[in-house]
């Protein structure tokens, strides 16, 4: 079965399929993707997500008055899949809305948030033009090759020697085995995958900008996956129209399920969906305890090249529903934000409260400017600067009446300064 092109759709059950390796699936999905476990979910703003995924105005989306802007659902099942043509990963979820009595009990319970397990040993590389050449090979970073690949052996090849592994085998998401020749040679020396690599590139239809990743799973077997670069979709076609029809179908299915408390099925494509719309209830509740306001600073995690992550800083500039009529109070992408860095054009202008980490500025009690602290007066101590000068003259009468206090301080105590300490002298 083909994966949904833009994130999700409603469908009936399907035949039995081969089990996908969970670690490889999560590695291909990305470091920020965390699938919910078998627990209660807050399914929010399906209508908004449909509009964003289809890149349509909301006027083109049918309105279902009986479909609330958010649903509390039980997650009955999650299965992992990969498209047989593109290797895009997606997940199938079976959800069932809860009735009002179950909802009250669920909201009163304390449900912890579980995280999906990401592979610990893997590397990801964005392909260059040289990597995708039919006459070239795949250049592997040295540290990654030494950590992930099996040890190399020294062989004599003609009049020179080279370190090589004639049969490096890795399995993809469909459990198909790919064999490459791994060598370490050249000036300067580098790790290369040669024989077998061009076949893999042409079969998977890889281009510069796509990413390839290798992982070692918990059983120490070598696995291979790919991530497609985000490219402009082709002109409107019948397949796109069909996809739009299937996307709109989820609204009808969800509305029927909400009215009858019946199960419904969605497909979630983590690389194509514009934002998380099926949220663990514990994560949602935690976010709801966070008070946000205009001008509040926050951090948000984003994926970077080579499967890295980075926090970007921003400021909340507005708080409003995306559509006050169709999905009022959904909290899905209801925060308007501005980003600090010049890459703001690549960041969304709207985010959800459960996606951000508010930055709370510490509150310090500081004295106002030009504030001079007052200390309790000690018995026998002079009141002001003139009394201090008179006391100084009485102690040293040879200075004379016309000899000021400040002159005396400079003569006998060059480091002493009234009102403040000379910083340069005390260093």
Coordinates of N, CA and C in Angstrom, one line a residue, residues 162-394:
X162 N 45.9 -2.1 0.0 CA 44.7 -1.3 0.4 C 43.9 -2.0 1.4
X163 N 43.4 -1.2 2.3 CA 42.5 -1.8 3.4 C 41.1 -1.9 2.8
X164 N 40.6 -3.1 2.8 CA 39.3 -3.3 2.2 C 38.4 -4.3 2.9
X165 N 37.1 -4.2 2.7 CA 36.2 -5.2 3.1 C 35.3 -5.6 1.9
X166 N 35.5 -6.7 1.3 CA 34.9 -7.0 0.0 C 33.4 -7.2 0.1
X167 N 32.8 -7.4 1.3 CA 31.4 -7.7 1.3 C 30.7 -7.1 2.5
X168 N 30.5 -5.8 2.5 CA 29.8 -5.1 3.6 C 28.3 -5.1 3.3
X169 N 27.5 -5.8 4.1 CA 26.1 -6.0 3.9 C 25.2 -5.2 4.9
X170 N 24.2 -4.5 4.3 CA 23.3 -3.8 5.2 C 21.8 -4.0 4.7
X171 N 20.9 -4.1 5.6 CA 19.5 -4.3 5.2 C 18.7 -3.0 5.3
X172 N 17.7 -2.8 4.3 CA 16.9 -1.6 4.3 C 15.6 -1.8 5.1
X173 N 14.7 -0.9 5.0 CA 13.4 -0.9 5.7 C 12.6 -2.1 5.3
X174 N 12.8 -2.6 4.0 CA 12.0 -3.7 3.5 C 12.7 -5.0 3.7
X175 N 13.7 -5.0 4.5 CA 14.5 -6.2 4.8 C 15.3 -6.7 3.6
X176 N 15.5 -5.9 2.6 CA 16.3 -6.2 1.4 C 17.8 -6.0 1.7
X177 N 18.6 -6.9 1.4 CA 20.0 -6.8 1.7 C 20.8 -6.2 0.5
X178 N 21.7 -5.2 0.9 CA 22.5 -4.5 -0.1 C 24.0 -4.8 0.3
X179 N 24.8 -5.1 -0.7 CA 26.2 -5.4 -0.4 C 27.1 -4.4 -1.1
X180 N 28.0 -3.9 -0.4 CA 29.0 -2.9 -0.9 C 30.4 -3.3 -0.6
X181 N 31.3 -2.8 -1.4 CA 32.7 -3.0 -1.2 C 33.2 -1.7 -0.4
X182 N 33.8 -2.0 0.8 CA 34.2 -0.9 1.6 C 35.8 -0.9 1.6
X183 N 36.3 0.3 1.1 CA 37.8 0.4 1.0 C 38.2 1.6 1.8
X184 N 39.5 1.6 2.1 CA 40.1 2.8 2.8 C 41.5 3.0 2.1
X185 N 41.5 4.0 1.2 CA 42.6 4.3 0.4 C 42.5 5.7 -0.2
X186 N 43.5 6.1 -1.0 CA 43.6 7.4 -1.6 C 44.5 8.3 -0.9
X187 N 44.7 9.5 -1.5 CA 45.5 10.6 -0.9 C 44.7 11.9 -0.8
X188 N 44.3 12.3 0.4 CA 44.5 11.6 1.6 C 43.5 10.4 1.7
X189 N 43.9 9.4 2.6 CA 43.1 8.2 2.7 C 41.7 8.5 3.2
X190 N 40.7 7.8 2.7 CA 39.3 8.0 3.1 C 38.6 6.7 2.9
X191 N 37.5 6.6 3.7 CA 36.6 5.4 3.6 C 35.6 5.6 2.4
X192 N 35.5 4.6 1.6 CA 34.6 4.7 0.4 C 33.8 3.4 0.3
X193 N 32.5 3.5 -0.1 CA 31.7 2.4 -0.6 C 31.7 2.5 -2.1
X194 N 32.2 1.4 -2.7 CA 32.3 1.5 -4.2 C 31.4 0.5 -4.9
X195 N 31.9 -0.7 -5.1 CA 31.1 -1.7 -5.9 C 29.7 -1.9 -5.2
X196 N 28.6 -1.8 -5.9 CA 27.3 -2.0 -5.3 C 26.6 -0.7 -5.0
X197 N 27.4 0.4 -4.8 CA 26.8 1.7 -4.4 C 26.0 2.3 -5.5
X198 N 26.5 2.3 -6.7 CA 25.8 2.9 -7.9 C 24.5 2.2 -8.1
X199 N 24.4 0.9 -7.9 CA 23.2 0.2 -8.1 C 22.2 0.6 -7.0
X200 N 22.6 0.8 -5.8 CA 21.7 1.3 -4.7 C 21.2 2.7 -5.1
X201 N 22.0 3.6 -5.5 CA 21.6 4.9 -5.9 C 20.6 4.9 -7.0
X202 N 20.8 4.2 -8.0 CA 19.9 4.2 -9.2 C 18.6 3.5 -8.8
X203 N 18.6 2.4 -8.0 CA 17.4 1.7 -7.6 C 16.5 2.5 -6.7
X204 N 17.1 3.2 -5.8 CA 16.4 4.1 -4.9 C 16.1 5.5 -5.4
X205 N 16.6 5.8 -6.6 CA 16.5 7.1 -7.3 C 16.9 8.2 -6.3
X206 N 18.1 8.2 -5.9 CA 18.6 9.2 -5.0 C 19.3 10.3 -5.8
X207 N 19.2 11.5 -5.2 CA 19.8 12.7 -5.8 C 20.5 13.5 -4.7
X208 N 21.4 14.4 -5.2 CA 22.1 15.2 -4.3 C 21.1 16.0 -3.4
X209 N 21.4 16.0 -2.1 CA 20.4 16.6 -1.2 C 19.7 15.6 -0.4
X210 N 19.5 14.4 -0.9 CA 18.9 13.3 -0.1 C 19.9 12.9 0.9
X211 N 19.4 12.1 1.9 CA 20.3 11.7 3.0 C 20.3 10.2 3.1
X212 N 21.4 9.6 3.5 CA 21.6 8.2 3.7 C 22.1 8.0 5.1
X213 N 21.5 7.0 5.8 CA 22.0 6.7 7.2 C 22.2 5.2 7.4
X214 N 23.2 4.9 8.2 CA 23.5 3.6 8.6 C 23.4 3.5 10.1
X215 N 22.8 2.4 10.6 CA 22.7 2.3 12.1 C 23.1 0.8 12.5
X216 N 23.5 0.7 13.7 CA 23.6 -0.6 14.4 C 22.5 -0.7 15.4
X217 N 21.6 -1.7 15.2 CA 20.5 -1.9 16.1 C 20.9 -2.6 17.3
X218 N 20.0 -2.9 18.2 CA 20.3 -3.6 19.5 C 20.8 -5.0 19.3
X219 N 20.6 -5.6 18.1 CA 21.1 -6.9 17.8 C 22.4 -6.8 17.0
X220 N 23.0 -5.6 16.9 CA 24.3 -5.3 16.2 C 24.3 -5.6 14.7
X221 N 23.1 -5.7 14.1 CA 23.0 -5.9 12.7 C 23.1 -4.5 12.0
X222 N 23.7 -4.4 10.9 CA 23.9 -3.1 10.1 C 22.6 -2.9 9.3
X223 N 22.0 -1.7 9.4 CA 20.8 -1.4 8.7 C 21.1 -0.1 7.9
X224 N 20.3 0.1 6.9 CA 20.5 1.2 5.9 C 19.1 1.9 5.6
X225 N 19.1 3.2 5.7 CA 17.8 3.9 5.4 C 18.1 5.2 4.6
X226 N 17.1 5.8 4.1 CA 17.2 7.1 3.4 C 16.2 8.1 3.8
X227 N 16.5 9.3 3.6 CA 15.5 10.4 3.8 C 15.5 11.3 2.5
X228 N 14.3 11.5 2.0 CA 14.2 12.4 0.8 C 14.3 13.8 1.2
X229 N 15.0 14.6 0.4 CA 15.0 16.1 0.5 C 13.6 16.6 0.2
X230 N 13.2 17.7 0.8 CA 11.9 18.4 0.5 C 12.1 19.1 -0.8
X231 N 11.4 18.6 -1.8 CA 11.4 19.2 -3.1 C 10.0 19.7 -3.5
X232 N 10.0 20.7 -4.5 CA 8.8 21.2 -4.9 C 7.9 20.1 -5.6
X233 N 6.6 20.1 -5.3 CA 5.8 19.1 -5.9 C 5.5 19.4 -7.3
X234 N 5.3 18.5 -8.2 CA 5.0 18.8 -9.6 C 3.6 19.4 -9.8
X235 N 3.4 19.8 -11.0 CA 2.1 20.5 -11.3 C 0.9 19.5 -10.9
X236 N -0.3 20.2 -10.7 CA -1.4 19.4 -10.3 C -1.7 18.3 -11.2
X237 N -2.0 17.1 -10.7 CA -2.3 15.9 -11.4 C -3.4 15.2 -10.8
X238 N -3.8 14.1 -11.5 CA -4.9 13.3 -10.9 C -4.6 12.6 -9.6
X239 N -3.3 12.3 -9.5 CA -2.9 11.6 -8.2 C -2.9 12.6 -7.1
X240 N -2.6 13.9 -7.3 CA -2.7 14.9 -6.3 C -4.2 15.1 -5.9
X241 N -5.1 15.2 -6.9 CA -6.5 15.3 -6.6 C -7.0 14.2 -5.8
X242 N -6.5 13.0 -6.1 CA -6.9 11.8 -5.4 C -6.4 11.9 -3.9
X243 N -5.2 12.4 -3.8 CA -4.7 12.6 -2.4 C -5.5 13.6 -1.6
X244 N -5.9 14.7 -2.3 CA -6.7 15.7 -1.6 C -8.1 15.0 -1.1
X245 N -8.7 14.2 -2.0 CA -9.9 13.6 -1.6 C -9.7 12.7 -0.4
X246 N -8.6 11.9 -0.4 CA -8.4 11.0 0.7 C -8.1 11.8 2.0
X247 N -7.4 13.0 1.9 CA -7.2 13.8 3.1 C -8.5 14.3 3.7
X248 N -9.4 14.8 2.8 CA -10.7 15.3 3.3 C -11.5 14.2 3.9
X249 N -11.2 12.9 3.5 CA -12.0 11.8 4.0 C -11.7 11.6 5.5
X250 N -10.6 12.1 6.0 CA -10.3 11.9 7.4 C -11.3 12.7 8.3
X251 N -11.8 13.8 7.8 CA -12.7 14.6 8.5 C -14.0 13.9 8.7
X252 N -14.5 13.3 7.6 CA -15.8 12.6 7.7 C -15.6 11.4 8.7
X253 N -14.5 10.7 8.6 CA -14.3 9.5 9.5 C -14.2 10.0 10.9
X254 N -13.4 11.0 11.2 CA -13.3 11.5 12.5 C -14.6 12.0 13.1
X255 N -15.4 12.8 12.3 CA -16.7 13.3 12.7 C -17.6 12.1 13.1
X256 N -17.6 11.1 12.3 CA -18.5 9.9 12.6 C -18.0 9.2 13.8
X257 N -16.7 9.1 14.0 CA -16.1 8.5 15.2 C -16.4 9.3 16.5
X258 N -16.4 10.6 16.4 CA -16.6 11.4 17.5 C -18.1 11.3 18.0
X259 N -19.0 11.2 17.0 CA -20.4 11.1 17.3 C -20.8 9.8 17.9
X260 N -20.1 8.7 17.5 CA -20.5 7.4 17.9 C -19.5 6.7 18.8
X261 N -18.4 7.4 19.1 CA -17.3 6.8 20.0 C -16.8 5.5 19.3
X262 N -16.7 5.5 18.0 CA -16.2 4.4 17.3 C -14.7 4.6 16.8
X263 N -14.0 3.5 16.6 CA -12.6 3.6 16.2 C -12.4 4.2 14.8
X264 N -11.3 4.9 14.5 CA -11.0 5.3 13.2 C -9.5 5.3 13.0
X265 N -9.0 5.2 11.8 CA -7.6 5.0 11.5 C -7.0 6.2 10.7
X266 N -5.9 6.6 11.1 CA -5.1 7.6 10.4 C -3.7 7.1 10.1
X267 N -3.1 7.8 9.1 CA -1.7 7.5 8.8 C -1.0 8.8 9.0
X268 N 0.2 8.7 9.7 CA 1.0 9.9 10.1 C 2.3 9.8 9.4
X269 N 2.6 10.8 8.6 CA 3.9 10.8 7.9 C 4.8 11.9 8.6
X270 N 5.8 11.5 9.4 CA 6.5 12.5 10.2 C 7.3 13.5 9.3
X271 N 7.7 13.1 8.1 CA 8.5 14.0 7.3 C 7.7 14.9 6.5
X272 N 6.4 14.7 6.4 CA 5.5 15.5 5.5 C 4.5 16.3 6.3
X273 N 4.1 15.9 7.5 CA 3.1 16.6 8.3 C 3.7 17.9 8.7
X274 N 2.9 19.0 8.6 CA 3.4 20.3 9.0 C 3.6 20.5 10.5
X275 N 2.9 19.8 11.3 CA 3.0 19.9 12.7 C 2.4 18.7 13.4
X276 N 2.8 18.5 14.7 CA 2.3 17.4 15.4 C 0.8 17.6 15.7
X277 N 0.0 16.7 15.3 CA -1.5 16.9 15.6 C -2.0 15.8 16.5
X278 N -1.3 14.7 16.7 CA -1.7 13.7 17.6 C -0.7 13.7 18.8
X279 N -1.1 14.3 19.9 CA -0.2 14.6 21.0 C -0.5 13.8 22.2
X280 N 0.5 13.2 22.9 CA 0.2 12.5 24.1 C -0.4 13.4 25.1
X281 N -1.4 12.9 25.8 CA -2.2 13.7 26.7 C -1.3 14.3 27.8
X282 N -0.3 13.5 28.3 CA 0.6 14.0 29.3 C 1.4 15.2 28.8
X283 N 1.8 15.2 27.6 CA 2.5 16.3 27.0 C 1.6 17.5 26.9
X284 N 0.4 17.3 26.5 CA -0.6 18.4 26.3 C -0.9 19.0 27.7
X285 N -1.2 18.2 28.7 CA -1.5 18.7 30.0 C -0.3 19.5 30.6
X286 N 0.9 19.1 30.4 CA 2.1 19.8 30.8 C 2.2 21.2 30.2
X287 N 1.9 21.2 28.9 CA 1.9 22.5 28.2 C 0.8 23.4 28.7
X288 N -0.3 22.9 29.0 CA -1.4 23.8 29.5 C -1.1 24.4 30.8
X289 N -0.2 23.9 31.6 CA 0.1 24.5 32.9 C 1.1 25.6 32.7
X290 N 1.6 25.8 31.5 CA 2.6 26.9 31.2 C 1.8 28.1 30.8
X291 N 2.0 29.2 31.5 CA 1.4 30.5 31.1 C 2.3 31.2 30.1
X292 N 1.7 31.6 29.0 CA 2.4 32.3 28.0 C 1.8 33.7 27.8
X293 N 2.6 34.6 27.4 CA 2.2 36.0 27.2 C 2.9 36.6 26.1
X294 N 2.4 37.8 25.6 CA 3.1 38.5 24.5 C 4.5 38.9 25.0
X295 N 5.5 38.8 24.2 CA 6.8 39.2 24.5 C 7.6 38.1 25.2
X296 N 7.0 37.0 25.6 CA 7.7 35.9 26.3 C 8.7 35.3 25.3
X297 N 9.9 35.0 25.9 CA 11.0 34.3 25.2 C 10.8 32.8 25.3
X298 N 11.3 32.1 24.2 CA 11.1 30.7 24.2 C 12.2 30.0 23.4
X299 N 12.4 28.7 23.6 CA 13.3 27.9 22.7 C 12.5 26.9 22.0
X300 N 13.0 26.5 20.9 CA 12.3 25.4 20.1 C 13.3 24.6 19.4
X301 N 13.2 23.3 19.4 CA 14.1 22.3 18.8 C 13.8 22.2 17.3
X302 N 14.8 22.2 16.5 CA 14.7 21.9 15.1 C 15.8 21.0 14.6
X303 N 15.4 20.2 13.6 CA 16.4 19.3 13.0 C 17.3 20.0 12.1
X304 N 18.6 19.7 12.2 CA 19.6 20.3 11.3 C 20.2 19.2 10.4
X305 N 21.2 19.6 9.6 CA 21.8 18.6 8.6 C 22.5 17.5 9.4
X306 N 22.7 16.4 8.7 CA 23.3 15.2 9.3 C 22.6 14.7 10.5
X307 N 21.3 14.9 10.6 CA 20.4 14.4 11.7 C 20.8 15.0 13.0
X308 N 21.2 16.2 13.0 CA 21.5 16.9 14.3 C 20.3 17.7 14.7
X309 N 20.3 18.2 15.9 CA 19.2 19.1 16.5 C 19.9 20.3 17.0
X310 N 19.1 21.4 17.0 CA 19.5 22.7 17.5 C 18.4 23.4 18.1
X311 N 18.6 24.2 19.2 CA 17.6 25.1 19.7 C 17.7 26.5 19.1
X312 N 16.5 27.0 18.7 CA 16.5 28.3 18.2 C 15.6 29.2 19.1
X313 N 16.1 30.4 19.3 CA 15.4 31.3 20.2 C 14.4 32.2 19.4
X314 N 13.2 32.5 20.1 CA 12.2 33.3 19.5 C 11.4 34.1 20.6
X315 N 10.5 34.9 20.1 CA 9.6 35.7 21.0 C 8.2 35.5 20.5
X316 N 7.3 35.4 21.5 CA 5.9 35.3 21.2 C 5.3 36.7 20.8
X317 N 4.8 36.8 19.6 CA 4.3 38.1 19.2 C 2.8 38.2 19.1
X318 N 2.1 37.0 19.2 CA 0.6 37.1 19.2 C 0.1 35.7 19.7
X319 N -1.1 35.8 20.2 CA -1.8 34.5 20.6 C -3.3 34.6 20.1
X320 N -3.5 33.7 19.1 CA -4.9 33.7 18.5 C -5.1 32.4 17.8
X321 N -6.4 32.0 17.7 CA -6.7 30.8 16.9 C -6.5 31.0 15.4
X322 N -6.1 29.9 14.8 CA -5.9 30.0 13.3 C -7.3 30.3 12.6
X323 N -8.3 29.8 13.2 CA -9.7 30.0 12.7 C -10.6 30.0 13.8
X324 N -11.2 31.1 14.2 CA -12.0 31.2 15.4 C -13.4 30.6 15.2
X325 N -13.7 30.3 13.9 CA -15.0 29.7 13.7 C -15.0 28.2 13.6
X326 N -14.0 27.7 12.8 CA -14.0 26.2 12.5 C -13.3 25.4 13.6
X327 N -12.2 26.0 14.2 CA -11.5 25.2 15.3 C -11.1 26.1 16.4
X328 N -12.1 26.7 17.0 CA -11.9 27.6 18.1 C -11.3 26.9 19.3
X329 N -10.3 27.5 20.0 CA -9.7 27.0 21.2 C -9.0 25.7 21.0
X330 N -8.5 25.4 19.9 CA -7.8 24.1 19.6 C -6.4 24.1 20.2
X331 N -5.8 25.3 20.4 CA -4.4 25.5 20.8 C -3.4 25.0 19.7
X332 N -3.9 24.5 18.6 CA -2.9 24.0 17.6 C -2.4 25.2 16.8
X333 N -1.1 25.4 16.9 CA -0.4 26.5 16.2 C -1.1 27.9 16.5
X334 N -1.5 28.1 17.7 CA -2.2 29.4 18.1 C -1.2 30.4 18.6
X335 N 0.1 30.1 18.6 CA 1.1 31.1 19.0 C 1.8 31.7 17.7
X336 N 1.7 33.0 17.6 CA 2.4 33.7 16.5 C 3.8 34.1 17.1
X337 N 4.9 33.8 16.3 CA 6.2 34.0 16.9 C 7.1 34.7 15.9
X338 N 8.2 35.3 16.4 CA 9.2 35.8 15.7 C 10.5 35.2 16.1
X339 N 11.5 35.0 15.1 CA 12.7 34.3 15.4 C 13.9 35.3 15.4
X340 N 14.9 35.0 16.3 CA 16.0 35.9 16.5 C 16.9 35.9 15.3
X341 N 17.2 34.8 14.6 CA 18.3 34.7 13.6 C 17.7 35.0 12.2
X342 N 18.7 35.2 11.3 CA 18.3 35.5 9.9 C 17.7 34.4 9.2
X343 N 17.7 33.2 9.8 CA 17.0 32.0 9.2 C 15.5 32.0 9.5
X344 N 15.0 33.1 10.0 CA 13.6 33.1 10.4 C 12.7 32.7 9.2
X345 N 13.1 33.0 8.0 CA 12.2 32.6 6.9 C 12.0 31.1 6.7
X346 N 12.9 30.3 7.3 CA 12.8 28.9 7.2 C 12.0 28.3 8.4
X347 N 11.7 29.1 9.4 CA 11.0 28.7 10.6 C 9.5 29.1 10.5
X348 N 8.6 28.3 11.1 CA 7.2 28.6 11.0 C 6.8 29.8 11.8
X349 N 5.9 30.6 11.2 CA 5.4 31.8 11.9 C 4.4 31.5 13.0
X350 N 3.9 30.2 13.0 CA 3.0 29.8 14.1 C 3.4 28.5 14.6
X351 N 3.3 28.3 15.9 CA 3.7 27.1 16.6 C 2.7 26.7 17.6
X352 N 2.7 25.5 18.1 CA 1.8 25.1 19.2 C 2.6 25.2 20.5
X353 N 1.8 25.4 21.6 CA 2.4 25.6 22.9 C 3.2 24.4 23.4
X354 N 2.8 23.2 23.0 CA 3.5 22.0 23.4 C 4.8 21.8 22.6
X355 N 5.1 22.6 21.6 CA 6.3 22.5 20.8 C 7.4 23.4 21.4
X356 N 7.1 24.3 22.3 CA 8.1 25.3 22.7 C 8.5 25.0 24.2
X357 N 9.7 25.6 24.5 CA 10.2 25.6 25.9 C 10.3 27.0 26.4
X358 N 9.4 27.5 27.2 CA 9.5 28.9 27.6 C 10.8 29.2 28.4
X359 N 11.3 30.4 28.2 CA 12.5 30.8 28.9 C 12.1 31.8 29.9
X360 N 12.2 31.4 31.2 CA 11.8 32.2 32.3 C 13.0 33.0 32.8
X361 N 12.9 34.4 32.7 CA 14.0 35.2 33.1 C 14.0 35.3 34.6
X362 N 15.2 35.1 35.3 CA 15.3 35.2 36.7 C 15.0 36.6 37.2
X363 N 14.3 36.7 38.3 CA 13.9 38.0 38.8 C 14.8 38.4 39.9
X364 N 15.5 39.5 39.7 CA 16.5 40.0 40.7 C 16.0 41.3 41.3
X365 N 16.1 41.5 42.6 CA 15.8 42.7 43.3 C 17.0 43.6 43.2
X366 N 17.0 44.6 42.4 CA 18.2 45.5 42.2 C 17.9 46.9 42.7
X367 N 18.8 47.6 43.3 CA 18.5 49.0 43.7 C 18.4 49.9 42.4
X368 N 17.6 50.9 42.5 CA 17.5 51.8 41.4 C 18.8 52.6 41.1
X369 N 19.0 53.2 39.9 CA 20.2 53.9 39.6 C 20.4 55.0 40.6
X370 N 21.7 55.3 40.9 CA 22.2 56.3 41.8 C 21.6 56.1 43.2
X371 N 21.4 54.9 43.5 CA 20.9 54.6 44.9 C 22.1 54.4 45.8
X372 N 22.2 55.1 46.9 CA 23.3 55.0 47.8 C 22.7 54.3 49.1
X373 N 23.2 53.1 49.4 CA 22.7 52.5 50.6 C 23.0 53.2 51.9
X374 N 22.0 53.2 52.8 CA 22.2 53.8 54.1 C 22.5 52.8 55.1
X375 N 23.5 53.0 55.9 CA 23.8 52.1 57.0 C 23.4 52.8 58.3
X376 N 23.1 52.0 59.3 CA 22.8 52.6 60.6 C 24.0 53.4 61.2
X377 N 23.7 54.5 61.8 CA 24.8 55.4 62.3 C 25.3 54.8 63.6
X378 N 26.7 54.7 63.6 CA 27.3 54.2 64.8 C 27.6 55.4 65.8
X379 N 27.6 55.2 67.1 CA 27.9 56.3 68.0 C 29.3 56.8 67.8
X380 N 29.4 58.1 67.8 CA 30.7 58.8 67.7 C 31.2 58.9 66.3
X381 N 30.5 58.5 65.3 CA 30.9 58.6 63.9 C 30.3 59.9 63.3
X382 N 31.1 60.6 62.5 CA 30.7 61.8 61.9 C 29.5 61.6 60.9
X383 N 28.7 62.7 60.7 CA 27.5 62.5 59.9 C 27.7 62.7 58.4
X384 N 28.5 63.7 58.0 CA 28.7 63.9 56.5 C 30.2 64.1 56.2
X385 N 30.4 64.5 55.0 CA 31.8 64.6 54.5 C 32.5 65.8 55.2
X386 N 31.8 66.9 55.5 CA 32.4 68.0 56.2 C 32.8 67.7 57.6
X387 N 32.0 66.9 58.3 CA 32.5 66.4 59.6 C 33.7 65.6 59.5
X388 N 33.8 64.7 58.5 CA 34.9 63.9 58.3 C 36.2 64.7 58.1
X389 N 36.0 65.8 57.2 CA 37.2 66.7 57.0 C 37.6 67.4 58.2
X390 N 36.7 67.9 59.0 CA 37.1 68.6 60.3 C 37.8 67.6 61.2
X391 N 37.3 66.4 61.3 CA 38.0 65.4 62.2 C 39.4 65.1 61.7
X392 N 39.5 65.1 60.4 CA 40.9 64.8 59.8 C 41.8 66.0 60.1
X393 N 41.3 67.2 60.1 CA 42.2 68.4 60.4 C 42.6 68.4 61.8
X394 N 41.6 68.0 62.7 CA 42.0 68.0 64.2 C 43.0 67.0 64.5

